Short mmCIF file of C-alpha atoms and ligand atoms in Angstrom, two decimals:
data_model
loop_
_atom_site.label_atom_id
_atom_site.label_comp_id
_atom_site.label_asym_id
_atom_site.label_seq_id
_atom_site.Cartn_x
_atom_site.Cartn_y
_atom_site.Cartn_z
CA MET A 98 160.17 109.09 127.68
CA LYS A 99 163.12 107.83 129.67
CA ILE A 100 164.20 103.87 129.54
CA ILE A 101 165.23 101.90 131.98
CA VAL A 102 167.69 99.47 129.77
CA THR A 103 168.30 96.66 132.69
CA GLY A 104 171.74 94.62 131.70
CA GLY A 105 172.39 96.63 129.53
CA ALA A 106 176.71 96.39 129.74
CA GLY A 107 175.70 92.88 128.67
CA PHE A 108 175.04 91.17 124.84
CA ILE A 109 172.26 92.04 123.55
CA GLY A 110 171.16 94.73 126.34
CA SER A 111 174.16 97.12 125.15
CA VAL A 112 173.23 96.95 121.53
CA MET A 113 170.02 97.49 122.54
CA VAL A 114 171.23 100.20 124.74
CA GLN A 115 173.46 101.61 122.00
CA TYR A 116 170.27 101.58 119.52
CA LEU A 117 167.76 103.69 121.37
CA VAL A 118 170.81 106.35 121.86
CA ASN A 119 171.02 106.99 118.68
CA LYS A 120 167.51 105.97 117.04
CA TYR A 121 165.90 108.62 119.88
CA PRO A 122 167.62 111.10 120.69
CA GLU A 123 165.11 112.97 122.93
CA ASP A 124 164.65 110.30 124.69
CA MET A 125 166.69 109.12 127.95
CA ILE A 126 168.12 106.15 128.35
CA ILE A 127 169.53 104.20 131.28
CA ASN A 128 171.24 101.53 131.98
CA LEU A 129 171.03 99.96 134.73
CA ASP A 130 173.92 96.75 135.00
CA LYS A 131 175.02 94.79 138.19
CA LEU A 132 178.69 94.78 136.09
CA THR A 133 178.58 90.44 136.55
CA TYR A 134 180.86 88.58 134.81
CA ALA A 135 179.06 89.14 131.65
CA GLY A 136 178.67 92.90 131.86
CA ASN A 137 180.99 95.33 130.20
CA LEU A 138 181.12 98.79 130.42
CA GLU A 139 183.93 99.05 127.00
CA ASN A 140 180.78 97.72 125.15
CA LEU A 141 178.80 101.24 125.53
CA LYS A 142 182.02 102.91 124.39
CA PRO A 143 180.15 104.78 120.74
CA VAL A 144 177.71 105.86 123.12
CA GLU A 145 179.03 106.75 126.69
CA ASP A 146 179.01 110.30 126.17
CA LYS A 147 176.24 110.74 124.70
CA PRO A 148 173.63 113.10 126.19
CA ASN A 149 170.94 111.08 125.93
CA TYR A 150 172.52 108.02 128.36
CA ARG A 151 173.28 106.87 131.76
CA PHE A 152 175.22 104.18 133.24
CA VAL A 153 174.41 103.76 136.94
CA LYS A 154 175.58 99.92 138.89
CA GLY A 155 173.42 98.09 141.08
CA ASP A 156 171.08 94.94 141.28
CA ILE A 157 167.29 93.77 140.44
CA ALA A 158 167.41 92.08 143.34
CA ASP A 159 168.68 94.80 145.58
CA ARG A 160 164.92 95.60 146.89
CA LYS A 161 165.81 98.84 148.46
CA PHE A 162 168.06 99.78 145.67
CA ILE A 163 165.53 99.56 143.16
CA PHE A 164 162.48 101.55 144.98
CA GLU A 165 164.85 104.40 145.30
CA LEU A 166 165.99 104.48 141.89
CA PHE A 167 162.68 104.29 141.20
CA GLU A 168 161.76 106.87 143.39
CA THR A 169 164.44 109.47 141.72
CA GLU A 170 163.81 108.54 138.17
CA LYS A 171 160.12 107.45 137.48
CA PRO A 172 161.28 105.48 134.66
CA ASP A 173 157.71 105.64 131.63
CA VAL A 174 159.38 102.46 130.33
CA ILE A 175 161.21 98.98 132.11
CA ILE A 176 163.30 96.71 129.09
CA ASN A 177 164.46 94.13 131.42
CA PHE A 178 167.32 91.95 129.91
CA ALA A 179 169.60 91.39 132.83
CA ALA A 180 169.83 87.96 133.39
CA GLU A 181 171.86 84.88 134.12
CA SER A 182 172.04 83.45 130.31
CA HIS A 183 174.42 81.03 130.08
CA VAL A 184 172.36 77.14 130.82
CA ASP A 185 175.73 75.41 131.46
CA ARG A 186 176.24 77.93 134.31
CA SER A 187 172.98 76.98 135.36
CA VAL A 188 173.27 73.77 135.45
CA GLU A 189 176.62 73.97 137.46
CA HIS A 190 175.56 76.92 140.43
CA PRO A 191 170.74 77.39 139.63
CA GLU A 192 170.50 79.38 143.12
CA GLU A 193 171.77 82.60 140.96
CA PHE A 194 169.99 82.06 138.51
CA VAL A 195 166.71 81.84 140.80
CA ARG A 196 167.87 85.81 142.72
CA THR A 197 168.44 87.09 139.41
CA ASN A 198 166.21 85.73 136.96
CA VAL A 199 163.12 85.28 139.25
CA MET A 200 163.32 87.28 142.32
CA GLY A 201 164.80 90.96 139.66
CA THR A 202 162.25 90.32 137.71
CA THR A 203 159.28 90.14 141.30
CA THR A 204 161.36 93.17 142.55
CA LEU A 205 160.98 95.07 138.97
CA LEU A 206 157.58 94.62 139.09
CA ASP A 207 156.45 95.04 142.62
CA ALA A 208 158.83 98.39 141.66
CA CYS A 209 156.53 99.19 138.57
CA LYS A 210 153.00 98.03 140.87
CA ALA A 211 154.33 100.99 143.94
CA TYR A 212 155.25 103.66 141.28
CA GLY A 213 153.78 103.08 137.99
CA ILE A 214 154.99 102.22 134.64
CA LYS A 215 153.84 102.88 130.90
CA ARG A 216 155.41 99.57 129.93
CA TYR A 217 157.32 96.93 131.46
CA HIS A 218 159.01 94.84 128.64
CA GLN A 219 160.55 91.92 130.20
CA VAL A 220 163.23 89.46 127.23
CA SER A 221 162.36 85.76 127.66
CA THR A 222 164.22 83.29 125.32
CA ASP A 223 162.38 80.21 123.41
CA GLU A 224 164.56 78.18 125.84
CA VAL A 225 161.11 78.24 128.05
CA TYR A 226 159.01 76.12 125.54
CA GLY A 227 161.57 73.36 126.16
CA ASP A 228 162.51 71.27 122.88
CA LEU A 229 161.51 69.88 119.57
CA PRO A 230 162.24 66.19 118.03
CA LEU A 231 164.65 66.57 115.05
CA ASP A 232 161.96 64.26 113.42
CA ARG A 233 159.13 66.61 113.39
CA PRO A 234 160.43 69.38 110.80
CA ASP A 235 157.46 70.58 110.85
CA LEU A 236 156.94 71.82 113.94
CA PHE A 237 157.25 75.37 115.46
CA PHE A 238 156.93 77.47 118.67
CA THR A 239 154.74 79.54 118.82
CA GLU A 240 153.13 81.80 120.86
CA THR A 241 150.43 79.41 122.82
CA THR A 242 153.31 76.36 123.30
CA PRO A 243 152.88 75.15 127.01
CA LEU A 244 155.96 75.94 129.03
CA HIS A 245 157.93 72.84 129.20
CA ALA A 246 161.90 74.43 130.31
CA SER A 247 164.45 71.40 130.86
CA SER A 248 167.52 73.68 132.37
CA PRO A 249 168.02 75.52 135.67
CA TYR A 250 168.27 78.79 132.89
CA SER A 251 164.83 78.24 131.16
CA ALA A 252 163.15 77.07 134.27
CA SER A 253 164.25 80.44 136.06
CA LYS A 254 163.05 82.71 132.69
CA ALA A 255 159.64 80.49 132.21
CA SER A 256 158.67 81.16 136.07
CA ALA A 257 159.68 85.10 135.48
CA ASP A 258 157.33 85.19 132.75
CA MET A 259 154.64 84.34 135.22
CA PHE A 260 155.53 86.34 137.19
CA VAL A 261 154.94 88.82 134.90
CA MET A 262 151.37 88.00 132.88
CA ALA A 263 150.08 87.51 137.11
CA TYR A 264 151.16 90.88 137.60
CA HIS A 265 149.70 91.85 134.90
CA ARG A 266 146.64 89.93 135.41
CA THR A 267 146.40 90.82 139.60
CA PHE A 268 147.49 94.66 139.83
CA GLY A 269 147.20 95.94 136.20
CA ILE A 270 150.80 96.67 134.92
CA PRO A 271 151.02 97.38 131.17
CA VAL A 272 153.55 94.12 130.15
CA THR A 273 154.88 92.72 126.90
CA ILE A 274 157.17 89.60 126.93
CA SER A 275 159.08 88.66 123.89
CA ARG A 276 160.52 84.85 123.44
CA CYS A 277 163.55 85.44 121.05
CA SER A 278 165.37 82.07 119.29
CA ASN A 279 169.22 81.76 120.15
CA ASN A 280 171.14 84.81 119.27
CA TYR A 281 174.77 85.80 117.76
CA GLY A 282 176.86 89.20 116.56
CA GLN A 283 179.26 92.23 118.16
CA TYR A 284 179.81 92.09 121.80
CA GLN A 285 178.39 87.82 123.05
CA PHE A 286 180.16 86.86 125.52
CA PRO A 287 183.34 84.05 124.45
CA GLU A 288 181.33 81.07 126.74
CA LYS A 289 178.76 81.08 123.69
CA LEU A 290 179.14 78.60 121.24
CA ILE A 291 179.89 80.60 118.51
CA PRO A 292 182.24 83.72 119.92
CA LEU A 293 183.70 80.52 121.77
CA MET A 294 184.22 78.42 118.33
CA ILE A 295 185.75 81.43 116.64
CA SER A 296 187.95 82.77 119.18
CA ARG A 297 189.46 78.71 119.70
CA ALA A 298 189.38 78.05 116.56
CA LEU A 299 192.02 81.04 115.76
CA ALA A 300 194.10 79.84 118.55
CA ASP A 301 193.83 76.21 116.18
CA GLU A 302 192.82 75.30 119.56
CA GLN A 303 189.96 72.03 120.08
CA LEU A 304 186.09 72.87 119.67
CA PRO A 305 184.09 70.91 122.67
CA VAL A 306 181.00 69.98 120.36
CA TYR A 307 178.57 68.20 122.68
CA GLY A 308 177.01 65.31 121.54
CA ASP A 309 176.24 64.60 118.25
CA GLY A 310 176.26 67.94 117.19
CA ALA A 311 172.65 67.16 115.63
CA ASN A 312 171.53 69.74 118.11
CA VAL A 313 169.22 72.81 116.06
CA ARG A 314 169.37 75.84 116.90
CA ASP A 315 167.17 79.05 115.12
CA TRP A 316 169.47 82.14 115.01
CA LEU A 317 168.94 85.66 114.81
CA HIS A 318 171.36 88.73 114.62
CA VAL A 319 171.32 90.55 117.87
CA GLU A 320 170.04 93.93 115.32
CA ASP A 321 166.73 91.94 114.60
CA HIS A 322 165.99 90.95 117.64
CA CYS A 323 166.78 94.55 119.26
CA GLN A 324 165.10 96.36 116.16
CA ALA A 325 161.85 94.20 117.33
CA ILE A 326 161.97 94.51 121.06
CA ASP A 327 161.81 98.47 120.34
CA LEU A 328 159.17 97.66 117.81
CA ILE A 329 156.86 95.59 120.43
CA VAL A 330 157.41 98.37 123.59
CA ARG A 331 156.78 100.75 120.78
CA ASN A 332 153.51 98.88 119.58
CA GLY A 333 152.85 95.38 120.79
CA ARG A 334 149.38 94.93 123.27
CA GLU A 335 149.59 95.03 126.70
CA GLY A 336 150.00 91.37 127.85
CA GLU A 337 150.25 90.06 125.06
CA ILE A 338 153.60 87.97 124.38
CA TYR A 339 155.51 87.84 121.18
CA ASN A 340 158.08 85.30 118.83
CA ILE A 341 161.18 86.63 117.95
CA GLY A 342 162.87 84.85 114.72
CA GLY A 343 163.89 84.20 111.57
CA HIS A 344 164.18 80.72 110.53
CA ASN A 345 167.14 80.09 110.59
CA GLU A 346 168.07 76.87 111.77
CA ARG A 347 171.08 74.70 111.90
CA THR A 348 173.07 72.31 113.10
CA ASN A 349 175.43 73.17 115.45
CA LEU A 350 177.99 71.36 113.62
CA GLN A 351 176.52 73.16 110.40
CA VAL A 352 177.47 75.90 112.60
CA VAL A 353 180.85 75.14 113.43
CA LYS A 354 181.78 73.86 110.28
CA THR A 355 180.64 77.41 109.00
CA ILE A 356 183.46 79.10 111.31
CA LEU A 357 185.97 77.02 110.51
CA ALA A 358 185.31 77.69 106.45
CA ALA A 359 185.80 81.18 107.26
CA LEU A 360 188.09 81.05 108.97
CA ASP A 361 190.41 78.72 106.73
CA LYS A 362 190.86 76.40 109.67
CA PRO A 363 191.03 72.28 109.52
CA GLU A 364 187.59 70.62 110.47
CA SER A 365 190.26 67.77 112.66
CA LEU A 366 190.08 70.72 115.32
CA ILE A 367 186.33 69.93 116.38
CA LYS A 368 186.66 67.44 118.87
CA TYR A 369 182.98 66.03 120.31
CA VAL A 370 182.44 65.69 123.92
CA LYS A 371 180.43 64.72 126.50
CA ASP A 372 176.92 66.31 125.90
CA ARG A 373 175.24 68.50 128.00
CA PRO A 374 172.87 67.03 130.26
CA GLY A 375 169.21 67.35 130.05
CA HIS A 376 170.35 68.94 126.51
CA ASP A 377 167.34 70.54 124.70
CA ARG A 378 167.24 68.62 120.73
CA ARG A 379 165.81 71.83 119.13
CA TYR A 380 164.80 75.04 119.04
CA ALA A 381 162.63 76.90 115.90
CA ILE A 382 159.96 79.98 116.33
CA ASP A 383 156.79 80.64 114.02
CA PRO A 384 157.47 84.70 114.05
CA GLU A 385 153.94 85.11 112.42
CA LYS A 386 152.28 86.98 115.31
CA LEU A 387 154.93 89.57 115.26
CA THR A 388 155.32 89.34 111.58
CA LYS A 389 151.17 89.96 110.95
CA GLU A 390 150.87 92.66 113.75
CA LEU A 391 154.10 95.12 114.09
CA GLY A 392 155.42 94.30 110.78
CA TRP A 393 158.77 93.14 111.44
CA LYS A 394 161.13 91.98 109.24
CA PRO A 395 164.77 90.93 109.78
CA GLN A 396 167.30 92.32 108.27
CA TYR A 397 169.92 89.63 107.67
CA ASN A 398 169.86 85.80 107.96
CA PHE A 399 172.06 83.59 108.49
CA ASP A 400 174.80 83.37 105.84
CA THR A 401 175.06 86.91 105.53
CA GLY A 402 174.72 87.80 109.83
CA ILE A 403 177.87 84.75 110.65
CA ARG A 404 180.45 86.88 108.02
CA GLN A 405 179.41 89.95 109.55
CA THR A 406 180.04 88.47 112.96
CA ILE A 407 182.92 86.80 112.56
CA GLU A 408 184.80 89.66 110.71
CA TRP A 409 183.44 91.74 113.98
CA TYR A 410 185.69 89.29 115.84
CA LEU A 411 189.06 89.58 114.02
CA ASP A 412 189.00 93.17 114.01
CA ASN A 413 187.71 93.21 117.54
CA LYS A 414 190.34 90.64 118.71
CA SER A 415 191.45 92.73 121.45
CA TRP A 416 188.27 92.86 123.19
CA TRP A 417 187.49 89.44 123.15
CA GLU A 418 191.14 88.62 123.96
CA ARG A 419 191.38 90.83 127.06
CA ILE A 420 187.89 88.02 128.10
CA ILE A 421 189.27 85.36 127.30
CA SER A 422 192.74 85.81 129.31
CA GLY A 423 191.71 86.89 132.89
CA GLU A 424 189.03 84.49 135.01
CA TYR A 425 187.19 82.69 132.08
CA GLN A 426 190.61 80.77 131.62
CA ASN A 427 189.85 79.17 135.50
CA TYR A 428 186.12 79.19 133.95
CA PHE A 429 186.97 76.98 130.70
CA LYS A 430 189.12 74.65 133.02
CA GLU A 431 185.98 73.69 135.44
CA MET A 432 183.57 73.56 133.23
CA TYR A 433 185.68 71.64 130.11
CA LYS A 434 187.86 69.76 132.59
CA ASP A 435 186.46 66.63 131.66
CA ARG A 436 185.38 67.37 127.39
CA VAL A 437 188.77 68.69 126.26
CA THR A 438 192.56 68.30 126.50
CA ASP A 439 194.07 71.30 125.86
P1 NAD B 225 174.37 88.35 128.94
O1 NAD B 225 174.74 87.26 129.83
O2 NAD B 225 175.05 88.41 128.10
O3 NAD B 225 174.07 89.63 129.67
C1 NAD B 225 173.43 89.27 130.92
C2 NAD B 225 173.81 91.09 131.59
O4 NAD B 225 172.77 91.16 132.87
C3 NAD B 225 175.18 91.32 131.77
O5 NAD B 225 175.80 92.72 132.10
C4 NAD B 225 175.38 91.23 133.80
O6 NAD B 225 175.74 91.89 134.43
C5 NAD B 225 174.08 91.86 133.99
N1 NAD B 225 173.40 91.28 135.29
C6 NAD B 225 173.72 89.99 135.69
N2 NAD B 225 172.68 89.85 136.53
C7 NAD B 225 172.61 91.03 137.15
C8 NAD B 225 171.70 91.50 138.29
N3 NAD B 225 171.04 91.24 139.31
N4 NAD B 225 171.30 93.20 138.54
C9 NAD B 225 171.27 93.12 137.10
N5 NAD B 225 172.68 93.03 136.20
C10 NAD B 225 172.14 91.96 135.87
O7 NAD B 225 173.01 87.70 128.41
P2 NAD B 225 172.64 88.16 126.70
O8 NAD B 225 172.96 86.68 126.40
O9 NAD B 225 172.75 90.00 126.53
O10 NAD B 225 171.02 87.83 127.01
C11 NAD B 225 170.47 88.93 128.28
C12 NAD B 225 168.61 88.68 128.17
O11 NAD B 225 167.67 88.38 126.83
C13 NAD B 225 168.58 87.31 129.25
O12 NAD B 225 167.97 87.54 129.91
C14 NAD B 225 168.63 86.38 128.60
O13 NAD B 225 167.87 85.62 129.36
C15 NAD B 225 167.63 87.19 127.21
N6 NAD B 225 168.43 85.92 125.85
C16 NAD B 225 169.25 85.46 124.95
C17 NAD B 225 169.47 85.06 124.46
C18 NAD B 225 171.00 84.90 123.87
O14 NAD B 225 171.07 84.03 122.96
N7 NAD B 225 171.85 85.35 124.41
C19 NAD B 225 168.20 84.88 123.31
C20 NAD B 225 166.32 85.20 123.84
C21 NAD B 225 166.88 85.63 124.98
P1 TYD B 226 174.57 78.78 123.98
O1 TYD B 226 174.85 78.64 123.01
O2 TYD B 226 174.96 77.28 125.17
O3 TYD B 226 173.23 78.66 123.51
P2 TYD B 226 171.64 77.84 124.53
O4 TYD B 226 172.71 76.77 125.40
O5 TYD B 226 171.67 78.21 124.99
O6 TYD B 226 171.11 77.11 122.82
O7 TYD B 226 175.07 77.09 123.41
C1 TYD B 226 173.73 76.93 121.29
C2 TYD B 226 173.97 75.18 121.08
O8 TYD B 226 175.32 74.98 121.21
C3 TYD B 226 173.63 74.49 121.80
O9 TYD B 226 172.97 72.94 121.53
C4 TYD B 226 174.85 73.45 123.25
C5 TYD B 226 176.04 73.73 121.76
N1 TYD B 226 177.76 74.01 122.70
C6 TYD B 226 178.73 72.91 122.32
O10 TYD B 226 177.97 72.18 121.46
N2 TYD B 226 179.75 73.32 122.33
C7 TYD B 226 179.90 74.69 123.73
O11 TYD B 226 181.26 74.66 123.95
C8 TYD B 226 179.26 75.04 123.52
C9 TYD B 226 179.09 76.30 124.71
C10 TYD B 226 177.71 74.79 123.70
#
């Protein structure tokens, strides 16, 4: 099989590419990525010389490029990770989210329609469901929960999902969608909560916790996410949506305190700052469809996964130090200018 993984130089995509290249030596894995600020070819070092791996630089919203790529490569499977993925950035600059997340997805779907495909898989997010109230721990997102996006990011992902389902119904494209909870693990860009807090705590800098820190996220290790996607792509039913999550709900404050304790740093580093506008209160996934239908089971729980992740960031300081010493400094200054003082 020839599989194009889009966004394969980003956090989750690069773990997926490594997983597929190692697990399926008979398959050809093409990593298609625009290399935005979030794309980093260093993430692919462990597989870059493998004969069943290739990198192609390109933009999923560039129609001419995508059609030419389909014409020459004739892929069997597309797994679409490519996206603008950070909620805070979407609040500042929504237009790039529409271009990549919506137009990029429809461009890929049009190419699938023109050239044929065995499976198009859309990597989506639980954020399309909006949020759950904090005082109803009995409620979870299921695949039939109505879409109720809160941020420009989640609105763009929900919109893309609707196009994917529309192309299935109208043109018969064989699609699947997965909606996963928050990921953490190796190679996550340090704009996101966990790597941001690890890198700043190690430098004894303030840790900006939005609002009261009581917002809840359902954390899943990136390797468990990738394993689930592989199962869905190979065994999932066409036209179906699968939620992915492992029942690891934590408040942001719990996450930050866990990181501080593991690094032996004081809680006085925590700084409560101005809340994110539209901030979703709680995400929580019911993964029953995936576990019952496809037999998926996560390998990590939050306690084992966060330990492995912190160790990875300690062992790979040069990876993230290079990132935070570049353009990232301007990003942090701009994004946090009204929030932190250092
Ligand atoms: P990321 O920001 O780390 O990586 C995104 C990658 O896409 C980068 O390599 C970037 O260069 C590439 N890209 C961006 N625009 C592109 C374009 N126009 N054409 C080609 N490549 C482009 O993101 P991530 O956290 O790895 O998320 C990957 C996917 O998983 C996204 O679709 C996201 O919505 C989804 N998701 C993420 C999470 C999470 O917790 N991170 C959870 C559920 C779902
Ligand atoms: P994030 O990693 O941006 O993921 P998402 O918004 O997609 O869930 O944020 C996770 C949670 O952490 C979210 O509730 C916002 C909060 N947060 C902070 O409190 N401070 C920060 O500096 C960041 C980046 C996030």
